[in-house]
PDB file of C-alpha atoms in Angstrom:
ATOM      1  CA  HIS A 874      98.373 134.381  75.472  1.00 46.00           C
ATOM      2  CA  GLN A 875      98.483 134.881  79.268  1.00 43.00           C
ATOM      3  CA  LEU A 876      98.579 138.175  81.253  1.00 47.00           C
ATOM      4  CA  LYS A 877     100.491 138.286  84.532  1.00 45.00           C
ATOM      5  CA  LYS A 878     101.554 141.116  86.470  1.00 45.00           C
ATOM      6  CA  ALA A 879     105.020 141.807  87.410  1.00 46.00           C
ATOM      7  CA  HIS A 880     104.856 143.103  90.806  1.00 45.00           C
ATOM      8  CA  VAL A 881     108.352 144.550  91.349  1.00 45.00           C
ATOM      9  CA  CYS A 882     109.063 145.852  95.106  1.00 44.00           C
ATOM     10  CA  PHE A 883     112.064 147.820  96.503  1.00 43.00           C
ATOM     11  CA  PHE A 884     112.656 149.178 100.026  1.00 42.00           C
ATOM     12  CA  THR A 885     114.928 151.858 100.450  1.00 44.00           C
ATOM     13  CA  PHE A 886     115.906 153.231 103.763  1.00 44.00           C
ATOM     14  CA  SER A 887     113.138 155.402 103.656  1.00 45.00           C
ATOM     15  CA  SER A 888     110.201 153.911 101.905  1.00 45.00           C
ATOM     16  CA  LEU A 889     108.722 150.767  99.776  1.00 46.00           C
ATOM     17  CA  HIS A 890     108.357 151.298  96.281  1.00 45.00           C
ATOM     18  CA  THR A 891     106.533 149.560  94.347  1.00 48.00           C
ATOM     19  CA  TYR A 892     106.448 149.313  90.244  1.00 47.00           C
ATOM     20  CA  THR A 893     103.457 147.002  88.704  1.00 47.00           C
ATOM     21  CA  ASP A 894     103.010 146.552  84.548  1.00 48.00           C
ATOM     22  CA  THR A 895     101.080 143.841  82.849  1.00 49.00           C
ATOM     23  CA  ILE A 896     102.977 142.159  80.150  1.00 49.00           C
ATOM     24  CA  PRO A 897     102.324 138.773  78.420  1.00 50.00           C
ATOM     25  CA  SER A 898     104.019 135.848  80.861  1.00 49.00           C
ATOM     26  CA  HIS A 899     105.985 134.790  77.512  1.00 51.00           C
ATOM     27  CA  HIS A 900     107.383 138.302  77.917  1.00 51.00           C
ATOM     28  CA  ILE A 901     108.911 138.121  81.321  1.00 52.00           C
ATOM     29  CA  LEU A 902     112.775 137.808  80.675  1.00 57.00           C
ATOM     30  CA  PRO A 903     115.399 134.774  82.494  1.00 60.00           C
ATOM     31  CA  GLN A 904     117.109 139.032  83.649  1.00 59.00           C
ATOM     32  CA  ALA A 905     114.001 140.596  84.465  1.00 62.00           C
ATOM     33  CA  LYS A 906     113.459 137.237  87.411  1.00 67.00           C
ATOM     34  CA  ALA A 907     117.346 137.718  88.226  1.00 67.00           C
ATOM     35  CA  ALA A 908     117.353 141.659  88.636  1.00 68.00           C
ATOM     36  CA  SER A 909     113.523 141.153  90.417  1.00 70.00           C
ATOM     37  CA  ALA A 910     115.724 138.539  92.915  1.00 72.00           C
ATOM     38  CA  LEU A 911     118.920 140.539  93.753  1.00 73.00           C
ATOM     39  CA  ARG A 912     116.488 143.587  94.178  1.00 73.00           C
ATOM     40  CA  LEU A 913     114.566 141.286  96.908  1.00 75.00           C
ATOM     41  CA  LYS A 914     118.427 141.126  98.487  1.00 76.00           C
ATOM     42  CA  GLU A 915     119.100 143.995  98.373  1.00 72.00           C
ATOM     43  CA  SER A 916     116.284 144.753  99.976  1.00 70.00           C
ATOM     44  CA  LYS A 917     116.897 142.923 102.669  1.00 71.00           C
ATOM     45  CA  ALA A 918     120.735 144.247 103.265  1.00 68.00           C
ATOM     46  CA  GLU A 919     119.912 147.686 103.090  1.00 64.00           C
ATOM     47  CA  LEU A 920     116.351 146.552 105.946  1.00 66.00           C
ATOM     48  CA  PHE A 921     119.243 145.511 108.075  1.00 66.00           C
ATOM     49  CA  GLY A 922     121.838 147.784 106.903  1.00 58.00           C
ATOM     50  CA  HIS A 923     124.247 145.537 105.131  1.00 52.00           C
ATOM     51  CA  SER A 924     123.902 148.078 102.043  1.00 48.00           C
ATOM     52  CA  THR A 925     126.126 151.268 101.249  1.00 50.00           C
ATOM     53  CA  HIS A 926     124.673 153.933  98.953  1.00 54.00           C
ATOM     54  CA  THR A 927     127.389 153.516  96.337  1.00 56.00           C
ATOM     55  CA  GLU A 928     125.794 149.486  96.280  1.00 58.00           C
ATOM     56  CA  SER A 929     122.409 151.026  96.683  1.00 69.00           C
ATOM     57  CA  ALA A 930     122.802 153.912  92.935  1.00 74.00           C
ATOM     58  CA  GLU A 931     124.434 150.338  91.529  1.00 78.00           C
ATOM     59  CA  ASN A 932     121.157 147.824  92.259  1.00 76.00           C
ATOM     60  CA  SER A 933     119.205 151.250  91.118  1.00 79.00           C
ATOM     61  CA  ALA A 934     120.612 151.585  88.075  1.00 80.00           C
ATOM     62  CA  LEU A 935     119.864 147.572  87.149  1.00 82.00           C
ATOM     63  CA  ARG A 936     116.548 147.656  88.188  1.00 81.00           C
ATOM     64  CA  HIS A 937     115.893 150.701  86.176  1.00 83.00           C
ATOM     65  CA  ARG A 938     117.884 148.702  83.108  1.00 84.00           C
ATOM     66  CA  ALA A 939     116.031 145.753  83.889  1.00 83.00           C
ATOM     67  CA  VAL A 940     112.791 147.419  83.152  1.00 84.00           C
ATOM     68  CA  SER A 941     113.725 149.417  80.915  1.00 84.00           C
ATOM     69  CA  GLN A 942     114.606 146.163  78.896  1.00 86.00           C
ATOM     70  CA  ALA A 943     111.484 145.104  79.666  1.00 84.00           C
ATOM     71  CA  MET A 944     109.667 147.621  78.555  1.00 87.00           C
ATOM     72  CA  ASN A 945     112.174 147.776  74.934  1.00 87.00           C
ATOM     73  CA  LEU A 946     111.374 144.572  74.108  1.00 87.00           C
ATOM     74  CA  ASN A 947     107.552 144.374  74.830  1.00 87.00           C
ATOM     75  CA  SER A 948     107.596 147.680  72.299  1.00 87.00           C
ATOM     76  CA  ALA A 949     109.793 145.958  70.007  1.00 88.00           C
ATOM     77  CA  ARG A 950     106.772 143.124  69.540  1.00 89.00           C
ATOM     78  CA  GLU A 951     104.380 145.494  69.272  1.00 90.00           C
ATOM     79  CA  VAL A 952     106.292 147.135  66.315  1.00 90.00           C
ATOM     80  CA  SER A 953     106.808 143.912  64.457  1.00 91.00           C
ATOM     81  CA  SER A 954     103.195 142.775  65.075  1.00 91.00           C
ATOM     82  CA  GLY A 955     101.918 145.842  63.267  1.00 91.00           C
ATOM     83  CA  LEU A 956     105.181 145.476  60.351  1.00 93.00           C
ATOM     84  CA  GLN A 957     103.589 141.688  60.753  1.00 93.00           C
ATOM     85  CA  GLN A 958     100.415 143.111  59.729  1.00 94.00           C
ATOM     86  CA  VAL A 959     101.254 145.597  56.693  1.00 94.00           C
ATOM     87  CA  ARG A 960     103.437 142.757  55.236  1.00 94.00           C
ATOM     88  CA  SER A 961      99.987 140.431  55.267  1.00 94.00           C
ATOM     89  CA  LEU A 962      97.980 143.718  54.048  1.00 95.00           C
ATOM     90  CA  MET A 963     100.397 143.759  51.027  1.00 96.00           C
ATOM     91  CA  ALA A 964     100.857 140.455  50.418  1.00 95.00           C
ATOM     92  CA  ASN A 965      96.974 140.455  50.208  1.00 95.00           C
ATOM     93  CA  GLU A 966      97.344 144.089  47.695  1.00 95.00           C
ATOM     94  CA  LEU A 967      99.966 142.310  45.756  1.00 95.00           C
ATOM     95  CA  ALA A 968      97.847 139.018  45.301  1.00 95.00           C
ATOM     96  CA  LYS A 969      94.541 141.412  44.143  1.00 95.00           C
ATOM     97  CA  SER A 970      96.693 143.372  41.635  1.00 95.00           C
ATOM     98  CA  ARG A 971      98.613 139.272  40.382  1.00 94.00           C
ATOM     99  CA  GLU A 972      94.636 138.425  39.746  1.00 94.00           C
ATOM    100  CA  MET A 973      93.938 142.250  38.298  1.00 93.00           C
ATOM    101  CA  LEU A 974      97.123 141.389  35.926  1.00 92.00           C
ATOM    102  CA  THR A 975      94.948 138.202  35.179  1.00 91.00           C
ATOM    103  CA  VAL A 976      92.124 139.233  33.912  1.00 90.00           C
ATOM    104  CA  LEU A 977      93.876 142.403  32.553  1.00 89.00           C
ATOM    105  CA  ASP A 978      95.332 139.867  30.177  1.00 89.00           C
ATOM    106  CA  ASN A 979      92.716 137.072  29.549  1.00 89.00           C
ATOM    107  CA  SER A 980      90.180 140.336  28.459  1.00 90.00           C
ATOM    108  CA  SER A 981      92.804 141.879  26.029  1.00 88.00           C
ATOM    109  CA  PRO A 982      92.628 139.301  23.064  1.00 89.00           C
ATOM    110  CA  THR A 983      88.832 139.325  23.974  1.00 89.00           C
ATOM    111  CA  LEU A 984      89.084 143.010  22.996  1.00 89.00           C
ATOM    112  CA  LYS A 985      90.960 143.077  19.897  1.00 91.00           C
ATOM    113  CA  GLU A 986      88.714 140.563  19.222  1.00 92.00           C
ATOM    114  CA  ILE A 987      85.792 143.165  19.884  1.00 93.00           C
ATOM    115  CA  GLY A 988      87.601 145.781  17.742  1.00 92.00           C
ATOM    116  CA  VAL A 989      87.798 143.511  14.976  1.00 93.00           C
ATOM    117  CA  GLU A 990      83.983 142.759  14.960  1.00 94.00           C
ATOM    118  CA  HIS A 991      83.651 146.810  15.456  1.00 94.00           C
ATOM    119  CA  ASP A 992      85.195 147.678  12.199  1.00 93.00           C
ATOM    120  CA  ASN A 993      83.723 144.879  10.841  1.00 93.00           C
ATOM    121  CA  MET A 994      80.166 146.111  11.446  1.00 94.00           C
ATOM    122  CA  SER A 995      81.679 149.223  10.653  1.00 94.00           C
ATOM    123  CA  GLY A 996      81.967 148.573   7.365  1.00 93.00           C
ATOM    124  CA  LEU A 997      78.918 146.749   7.182  1.00 93.00           C
ATOM    125  CA  VAL A 998      76.906 149.555   8.385  1.00 95.00           C
ATOM    126  CA  ARG A 999      78.680 152.083   5.658  1.00 95.00           C
ATOM    127  CA  THR A1000      77.419 149.777   3.475  1.00 95.00           C
ATOM    128  CA  GLY A1001      74.278 149.245   4.065  1.00 95.00           C
ATOM    129  CA  ARG A1002      73.984 153.111   4.547  1.00 95.00           C
ATOM    130  CA  SER A1003      75.683 153.296   0.983  1.00 95.00           C
ATOM    131  CA  MET A1004      72.720 150.868  -0.518  1.00 96.00           C
ATOM    132  CA  ILE A1005      69.660 152.555   1.551  1.00 96.00           C
ATOM    133  CA  THR A1006      71.220 155.759  -0.368  1.00 96.00           C
ATOM    134  CA  ARG A1007      70.734 154.348  -3.581  1.00 96.00           C
ATOM    135  CA  ILE A1008      67.381 152.564  -3.234  1.00 97.00           C
ATOM    136  CA  ASN A1009      65.542 155.860  -1.737  1.00 96.00           C
ATOM    137  CA  ARG A1010      67.458 157.148  -5.082  1.00 96.00           C
ATOM    138  CA  ARG A1011      65.810 154.771  -7.610  1.00 97.00           C
ATOM    139  CA  GLU A1012      62.578 155.237  -5.032  1.00 96.00           C
ATOM    140  CA  PHE A1013      62.606 159.082  -6.164  1.00 96.00           C
ATOM    141  CA  THR A1014      63.366 158.508  -9.854  1.00 97.00           C
ATOM    142  CA  ASP A1015      60.561 155.327 -10.123  1.00 97.00           C
ATOM    143  CA  ARG A1016      58.032 157.675  -8.293  1.00 97.00           C
ATOM    144  CA  ILE A1017      59.282 160.408 -11.131  1.00 97.00           C
ATOM    145  CA  LEU A1018      58.736 157.918 -14.127  1.00 97.00           C
ATOM    146  CA  VAL A1019      56.036 156.589 -12.633  1.00 97.00           C
ATOM    147  CA  LEU A1020      54.250 160.331 -12.589  1.00 97.00           C
ATOM    148  CA  LEU A1021      55.387 161.193 -16.220  1.00 97.00           C
ATOM    149  CA  GLY A1022      53.506 157.698 -17.178  1.00 97.00           C
ATOM    150  CA  PHE A1023      50.667 158.689 -15.618  1.00 98.00           C
ATOM    151  CA  VAL A1024      50.306 161.997 -17.417  1.00 97.00           C
ATOM    152  CA  LEU A1025      51.517 161.254 -20.347  1.00 97.00           C
ATOM    153  CA  PHE A1026      48.225 158.574 -20.010  1.00 97.00           C
ATOM    154  CA  VAL A1027      45.975 160.862 -19.433  1.00 97.00           C
ATOM    155  CA  VAL A1028      46.861 162.903 -22.348  1.00 97.00           C
ATOM    156  CA  VAL A1029      46.399 160.414 -24.544  1.00 97.00           C
ATOM    157  CA  VAL A1030      43.198 159.768 -23.369  1.00 96.00           C
ATOM    158  CA  LEU A1031      42.157 163.324 -23.449  1.00 95.00           C
ATOM    159  CA  TYR A1032      43.782 163.712 -26.598  1.00 95.00           C
ATOM    160  CA  ILE A1033      41.775 160.413 -27.815  1.00 94.00           C
ATOM    161  CA  LEU A1034      38.199 162.108 -26.649  1.00 93.00           C
ATOM    162  CA  LYS A1035      39.125 165.479 -28.424  1.00 92.00           C
ATOM    163  CA  LYS A1036      39.314 163.270 -31.986  1.00 91.00           C
ATOM    164  CA  ARG A1037      36.255 161.909 -30.978  1.00 89.00           C
ATOM    165  CA  VAL A1038      33.758 163.984 -29.419  1.00 89.00           C
ATOM    166  CA  LYS A1039      35.024 166.141 -32.729  1.00 87.00           C
ATOM    167  CA  ALA A1040      34.440 163.628 -34.910  1.00 83.00           C
ATOM    168  CA  LEU A1041      30.314 163.382 -33.587  1.00 81.00           C
ATOM    169  CA  PHE A1042      29.664 166.988 -34.365  1.00 81.00           C
ATOM    170  CA  SER A1043      31.614 166.970 -36.964  1.00 71.00           C
TER     171      SER A1043
END
């Protein structure tokens, strides 16, 4: 946007008044231009003594109204711009939320499958644990049986040696 300076000058009988504002060129209202032309005519009339006090007050009110309308319009455009920015940010957040919902919807079946797999694995782990416990018990009983067998073997060997040593000396 191009920015132009709008200079509004008006004269009173005692002094020169100037109002300057920087506004975008496409924002300058036709009403403001008309008010500026009217002020120019009034200023000339006042300078040459053709104006009365009531006309000056009315013209001042018109000028004030035109300036306040331009300021109000500028403020309204700024607010509209801000609202459009907020709207676009909200639209972006809404799009992100939709994407997250899609991801969550897609991940829910996967999580259910993982839960089923976990339950299956938990059952297998329990079964494996019980088998390991049984194997450990059997290993323990096998060791005891081997030890008892060895002890029995040693006892039998000693018994046989005792009988043969007695038979040799008798």
